[in-house]
Coordinates of N, CA, C and O in Angstrom, one line a residue:
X1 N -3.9 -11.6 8.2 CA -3.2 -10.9 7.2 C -2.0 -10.2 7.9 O -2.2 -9.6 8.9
X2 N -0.9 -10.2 7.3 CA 0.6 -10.0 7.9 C 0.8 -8.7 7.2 O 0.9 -8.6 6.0
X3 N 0.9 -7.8 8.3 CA 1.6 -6.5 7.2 C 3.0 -6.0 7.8 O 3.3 -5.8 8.9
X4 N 3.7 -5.8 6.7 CA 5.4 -5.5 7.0 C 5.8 -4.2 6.3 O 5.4 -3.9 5.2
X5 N 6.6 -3.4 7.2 CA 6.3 -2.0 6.4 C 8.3 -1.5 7.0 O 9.0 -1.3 8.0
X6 N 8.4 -1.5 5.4 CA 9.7 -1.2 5.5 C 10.4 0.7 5.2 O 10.6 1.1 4.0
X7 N 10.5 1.3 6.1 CA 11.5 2.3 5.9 C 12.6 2.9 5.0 O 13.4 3.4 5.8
X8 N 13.0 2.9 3.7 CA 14.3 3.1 3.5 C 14.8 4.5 3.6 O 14.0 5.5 3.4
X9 N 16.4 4.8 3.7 CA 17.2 6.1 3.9 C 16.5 7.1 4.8 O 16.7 8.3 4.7
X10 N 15.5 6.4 5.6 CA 15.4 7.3 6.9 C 14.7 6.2 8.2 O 14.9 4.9 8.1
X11 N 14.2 6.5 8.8 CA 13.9 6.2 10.2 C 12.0 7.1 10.2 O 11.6 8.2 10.2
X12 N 11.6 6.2 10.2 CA 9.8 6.6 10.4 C 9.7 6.4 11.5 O 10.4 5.5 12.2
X13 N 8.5 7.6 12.1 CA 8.3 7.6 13.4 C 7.0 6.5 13.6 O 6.5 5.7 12.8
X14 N 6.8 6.6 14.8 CA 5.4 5.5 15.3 C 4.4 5.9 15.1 O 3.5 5.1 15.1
X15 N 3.9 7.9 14.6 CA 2.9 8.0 14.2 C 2.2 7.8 12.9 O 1.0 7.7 12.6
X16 N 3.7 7.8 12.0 CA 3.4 7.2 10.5 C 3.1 5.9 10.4 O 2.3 5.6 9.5
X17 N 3.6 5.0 11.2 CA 4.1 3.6 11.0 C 2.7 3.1 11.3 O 2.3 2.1 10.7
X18 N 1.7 3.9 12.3 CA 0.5 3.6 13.3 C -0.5 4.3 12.0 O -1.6 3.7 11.9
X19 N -0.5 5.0 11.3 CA -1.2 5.3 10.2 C -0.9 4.7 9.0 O -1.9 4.5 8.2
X20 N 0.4 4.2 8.5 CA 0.0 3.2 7.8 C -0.3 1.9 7.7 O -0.2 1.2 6.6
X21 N -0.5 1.5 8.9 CA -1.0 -0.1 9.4 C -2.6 -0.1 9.7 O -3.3 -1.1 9.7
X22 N -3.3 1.6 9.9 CA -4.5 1.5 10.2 C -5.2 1.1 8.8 O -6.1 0.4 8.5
X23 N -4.1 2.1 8.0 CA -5.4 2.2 6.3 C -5.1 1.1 5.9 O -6.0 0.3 5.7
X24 N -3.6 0.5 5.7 CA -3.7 -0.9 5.0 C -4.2 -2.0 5.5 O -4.4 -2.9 4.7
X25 N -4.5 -2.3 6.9 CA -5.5 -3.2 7.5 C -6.8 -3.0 6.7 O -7.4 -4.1 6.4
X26 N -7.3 -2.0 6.4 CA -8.7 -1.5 5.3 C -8.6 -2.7 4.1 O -9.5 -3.3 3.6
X27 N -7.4 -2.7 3.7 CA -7.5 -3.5 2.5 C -8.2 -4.9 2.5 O -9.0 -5.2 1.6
X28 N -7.8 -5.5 3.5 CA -8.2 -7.1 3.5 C -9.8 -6.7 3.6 O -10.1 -7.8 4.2
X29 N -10.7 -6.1 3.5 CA -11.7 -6.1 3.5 C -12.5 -7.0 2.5 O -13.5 -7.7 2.6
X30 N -11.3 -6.5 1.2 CA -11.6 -6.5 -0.4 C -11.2 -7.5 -1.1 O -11.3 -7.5 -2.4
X31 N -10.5 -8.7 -0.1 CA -10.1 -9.6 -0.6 C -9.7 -10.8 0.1 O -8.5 -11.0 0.2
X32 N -10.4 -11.6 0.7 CA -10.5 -12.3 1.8 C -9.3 -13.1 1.6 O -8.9 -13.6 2.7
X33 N -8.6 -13.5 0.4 CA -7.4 -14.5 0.3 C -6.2 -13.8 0.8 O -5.2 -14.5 1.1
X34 N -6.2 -12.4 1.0 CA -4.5 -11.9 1.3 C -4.0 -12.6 2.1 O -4.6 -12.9 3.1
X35 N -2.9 -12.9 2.0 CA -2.0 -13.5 3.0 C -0.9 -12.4 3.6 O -0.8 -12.2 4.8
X36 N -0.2 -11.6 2.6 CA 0.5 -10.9 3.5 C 0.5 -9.2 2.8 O 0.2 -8.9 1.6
X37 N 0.8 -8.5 3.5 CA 0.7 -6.7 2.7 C 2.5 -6.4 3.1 O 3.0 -6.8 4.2
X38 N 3.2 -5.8 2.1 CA 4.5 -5.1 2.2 C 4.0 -3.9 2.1 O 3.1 -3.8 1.2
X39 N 4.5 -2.6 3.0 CA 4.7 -1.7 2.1 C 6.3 -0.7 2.4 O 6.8 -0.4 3.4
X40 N 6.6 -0.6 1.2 CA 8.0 0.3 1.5 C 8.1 1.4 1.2 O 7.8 1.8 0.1
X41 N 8.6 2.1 2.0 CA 8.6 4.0 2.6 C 9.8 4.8 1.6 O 10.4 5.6 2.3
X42 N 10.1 4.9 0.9 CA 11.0 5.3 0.4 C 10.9 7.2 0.0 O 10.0 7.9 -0.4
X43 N 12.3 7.5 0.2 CA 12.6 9.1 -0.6 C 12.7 9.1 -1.7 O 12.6 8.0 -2.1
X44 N 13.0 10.0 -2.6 CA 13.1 10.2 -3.6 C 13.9 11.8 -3.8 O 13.9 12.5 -2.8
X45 N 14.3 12.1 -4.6 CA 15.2 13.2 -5.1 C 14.4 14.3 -5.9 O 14.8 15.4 -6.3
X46 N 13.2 13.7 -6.1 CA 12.1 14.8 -7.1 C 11.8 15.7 -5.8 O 12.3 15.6 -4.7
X47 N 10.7 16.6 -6.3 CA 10.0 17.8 -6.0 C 9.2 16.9 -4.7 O 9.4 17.0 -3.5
X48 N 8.0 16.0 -5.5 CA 7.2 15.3 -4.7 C 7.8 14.3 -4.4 O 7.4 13.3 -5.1
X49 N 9.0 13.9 -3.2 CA 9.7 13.2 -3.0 C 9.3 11.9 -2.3 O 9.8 10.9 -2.7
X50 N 8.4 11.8 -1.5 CA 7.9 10.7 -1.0 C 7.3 9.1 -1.7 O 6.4 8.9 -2.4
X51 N 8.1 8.4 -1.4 CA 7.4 7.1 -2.6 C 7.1 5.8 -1.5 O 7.8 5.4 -0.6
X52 N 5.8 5.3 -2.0 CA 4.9 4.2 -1.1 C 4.7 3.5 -2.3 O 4.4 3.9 -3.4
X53 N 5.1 1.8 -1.9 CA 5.1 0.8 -2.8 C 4.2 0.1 -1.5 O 4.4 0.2 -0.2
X54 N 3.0 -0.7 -2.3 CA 2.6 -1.1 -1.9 C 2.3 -2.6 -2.7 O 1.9 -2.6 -3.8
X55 N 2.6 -4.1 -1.8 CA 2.6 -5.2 -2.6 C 1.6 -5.8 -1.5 O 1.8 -5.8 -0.2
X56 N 0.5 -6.2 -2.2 CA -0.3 -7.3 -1.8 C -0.4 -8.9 -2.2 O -0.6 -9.3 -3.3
X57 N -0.1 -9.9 -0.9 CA 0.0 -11.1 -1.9 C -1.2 -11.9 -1.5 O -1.7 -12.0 -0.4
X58 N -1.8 -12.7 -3.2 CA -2.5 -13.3 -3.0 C -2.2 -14.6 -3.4 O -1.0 -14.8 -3.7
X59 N -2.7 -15.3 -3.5 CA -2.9 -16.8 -4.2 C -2.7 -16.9 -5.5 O -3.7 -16.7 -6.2
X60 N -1.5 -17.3 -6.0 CA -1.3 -17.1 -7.5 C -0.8 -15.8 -8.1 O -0.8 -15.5 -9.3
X61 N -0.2 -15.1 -6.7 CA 0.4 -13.8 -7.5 C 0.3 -12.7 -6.4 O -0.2 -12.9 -5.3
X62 N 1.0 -11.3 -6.9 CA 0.7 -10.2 -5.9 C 0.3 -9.3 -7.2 O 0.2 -9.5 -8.4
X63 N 0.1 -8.2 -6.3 CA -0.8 -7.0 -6.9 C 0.3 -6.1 -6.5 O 1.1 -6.5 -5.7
X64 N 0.6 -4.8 -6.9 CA 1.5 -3.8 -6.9 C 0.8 -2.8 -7.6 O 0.2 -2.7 -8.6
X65 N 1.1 -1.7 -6.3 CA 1.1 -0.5 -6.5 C 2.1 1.0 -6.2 O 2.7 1.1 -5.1
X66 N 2.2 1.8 -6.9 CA 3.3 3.0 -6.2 C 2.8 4.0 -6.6 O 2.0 4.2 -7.6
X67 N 3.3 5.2 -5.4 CA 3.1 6.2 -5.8 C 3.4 7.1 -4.8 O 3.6 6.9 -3.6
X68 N 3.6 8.5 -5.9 CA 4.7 9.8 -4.8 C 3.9 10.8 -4.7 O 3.1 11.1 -5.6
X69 N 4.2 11.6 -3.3 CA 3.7 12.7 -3.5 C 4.2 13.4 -2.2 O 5.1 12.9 -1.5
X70 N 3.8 14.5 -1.9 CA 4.5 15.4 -1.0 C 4.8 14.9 0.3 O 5.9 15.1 0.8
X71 N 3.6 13.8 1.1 CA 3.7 13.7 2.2 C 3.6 11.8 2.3 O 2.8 11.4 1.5
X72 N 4.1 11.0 3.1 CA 4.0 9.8 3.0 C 2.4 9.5 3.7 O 1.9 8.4 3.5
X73 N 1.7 10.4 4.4 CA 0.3 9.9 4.2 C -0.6 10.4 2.9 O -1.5 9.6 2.4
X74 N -0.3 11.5 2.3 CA -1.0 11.2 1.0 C -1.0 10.1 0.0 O -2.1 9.7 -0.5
X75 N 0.2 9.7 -0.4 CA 0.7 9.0 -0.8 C 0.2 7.5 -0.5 O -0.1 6.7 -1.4
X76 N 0.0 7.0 1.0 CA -0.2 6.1 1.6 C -1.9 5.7 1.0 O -2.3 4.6 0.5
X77 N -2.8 7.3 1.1 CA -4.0 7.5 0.4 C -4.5 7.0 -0.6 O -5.6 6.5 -0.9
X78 N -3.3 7.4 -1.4 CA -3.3 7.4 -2.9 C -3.3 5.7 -3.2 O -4.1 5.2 -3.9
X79 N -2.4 5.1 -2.6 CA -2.0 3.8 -2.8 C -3.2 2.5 -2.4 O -3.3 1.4 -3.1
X80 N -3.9 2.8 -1.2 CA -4.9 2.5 -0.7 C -5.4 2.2 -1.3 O -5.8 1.0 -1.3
X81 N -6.0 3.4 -2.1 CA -7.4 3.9 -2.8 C -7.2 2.6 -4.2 O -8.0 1.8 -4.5
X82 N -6.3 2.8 -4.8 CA -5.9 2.2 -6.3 C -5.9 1.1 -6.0 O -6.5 0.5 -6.9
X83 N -5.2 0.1 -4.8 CA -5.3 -0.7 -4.3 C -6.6 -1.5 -4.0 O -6.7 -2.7 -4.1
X84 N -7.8 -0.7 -3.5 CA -8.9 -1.2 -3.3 C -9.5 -1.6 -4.6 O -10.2 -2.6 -4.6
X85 N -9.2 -0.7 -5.7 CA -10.0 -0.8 -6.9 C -9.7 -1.6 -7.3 O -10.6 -2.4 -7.7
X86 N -8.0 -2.1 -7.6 CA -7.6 -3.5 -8.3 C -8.1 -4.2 -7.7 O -9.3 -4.3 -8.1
X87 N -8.0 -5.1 -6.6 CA -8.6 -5.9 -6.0 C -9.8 -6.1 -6.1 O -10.2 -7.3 -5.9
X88 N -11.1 -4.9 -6.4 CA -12.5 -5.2 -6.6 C -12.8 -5.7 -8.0 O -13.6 -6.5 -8.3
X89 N -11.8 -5.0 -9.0 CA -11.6 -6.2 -10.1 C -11.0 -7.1 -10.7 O -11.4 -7.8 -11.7
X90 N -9.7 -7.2 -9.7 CA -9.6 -8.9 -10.0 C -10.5 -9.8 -9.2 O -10.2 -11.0 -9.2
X91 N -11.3 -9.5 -8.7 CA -12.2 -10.7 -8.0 C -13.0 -10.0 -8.5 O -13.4 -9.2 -7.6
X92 N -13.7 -9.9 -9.5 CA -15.1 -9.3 -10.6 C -14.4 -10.6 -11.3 O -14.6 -11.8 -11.4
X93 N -13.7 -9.9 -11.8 CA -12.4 -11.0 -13.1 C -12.6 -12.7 -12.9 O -12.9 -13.5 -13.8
X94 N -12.2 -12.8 -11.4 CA -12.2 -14.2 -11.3 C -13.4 -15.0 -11.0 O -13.5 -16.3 -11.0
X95 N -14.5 -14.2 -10.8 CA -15.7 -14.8 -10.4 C -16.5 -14.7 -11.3 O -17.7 -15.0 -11.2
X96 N -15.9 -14.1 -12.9 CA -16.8 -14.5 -14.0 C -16.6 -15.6 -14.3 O -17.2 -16.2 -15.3

């Protein structure tokens, strides 16, 4: 599984970059077809500025998730987490 993790309007350091390669490696646990994970780092102009898009591709499609919040590892958390769940029910979904 290939994960690509894009920065925009700033420059991420190697300890973010090294924490979000550890949690999103977690993913393929949950879905043995992934072929590849994006995720892209973006700012935002709100309060809770930080925004993590997360695209999983599978076989017949990707999965997408986003979400903001104060810090890009919460956020990273948050995306993870929702992440894991879609994936446990589209493959509930497809194995009925």
């Amino acid at each position: 599984m290939e994960i690509r993790i894009q920065s925009l309007k700033f420059d991420a350091d190697q300890k973010l970059l090294d924490f979000v390669e550890k949690k999103v490696s977690k993913i393929g646990k949950f879905d043995d077809q992934i072929t590849g994970v994006e995720v892209v780092l973006s700012l935002l102009e709100k309060p809770d500025n930080k925004d993590v898009k997360l695209i999983v591709h599978i076989p017949g499609g990707s999965q997408v998730i986003e979400r903001n919040a104060k810090t890009f590892e919460e956020a990273v958390n948050d995306c993870a987490d929702a992440m894991k769940e879609k994936l446990t029910r589209h493959k509930e979904r497809k194995n009925e």
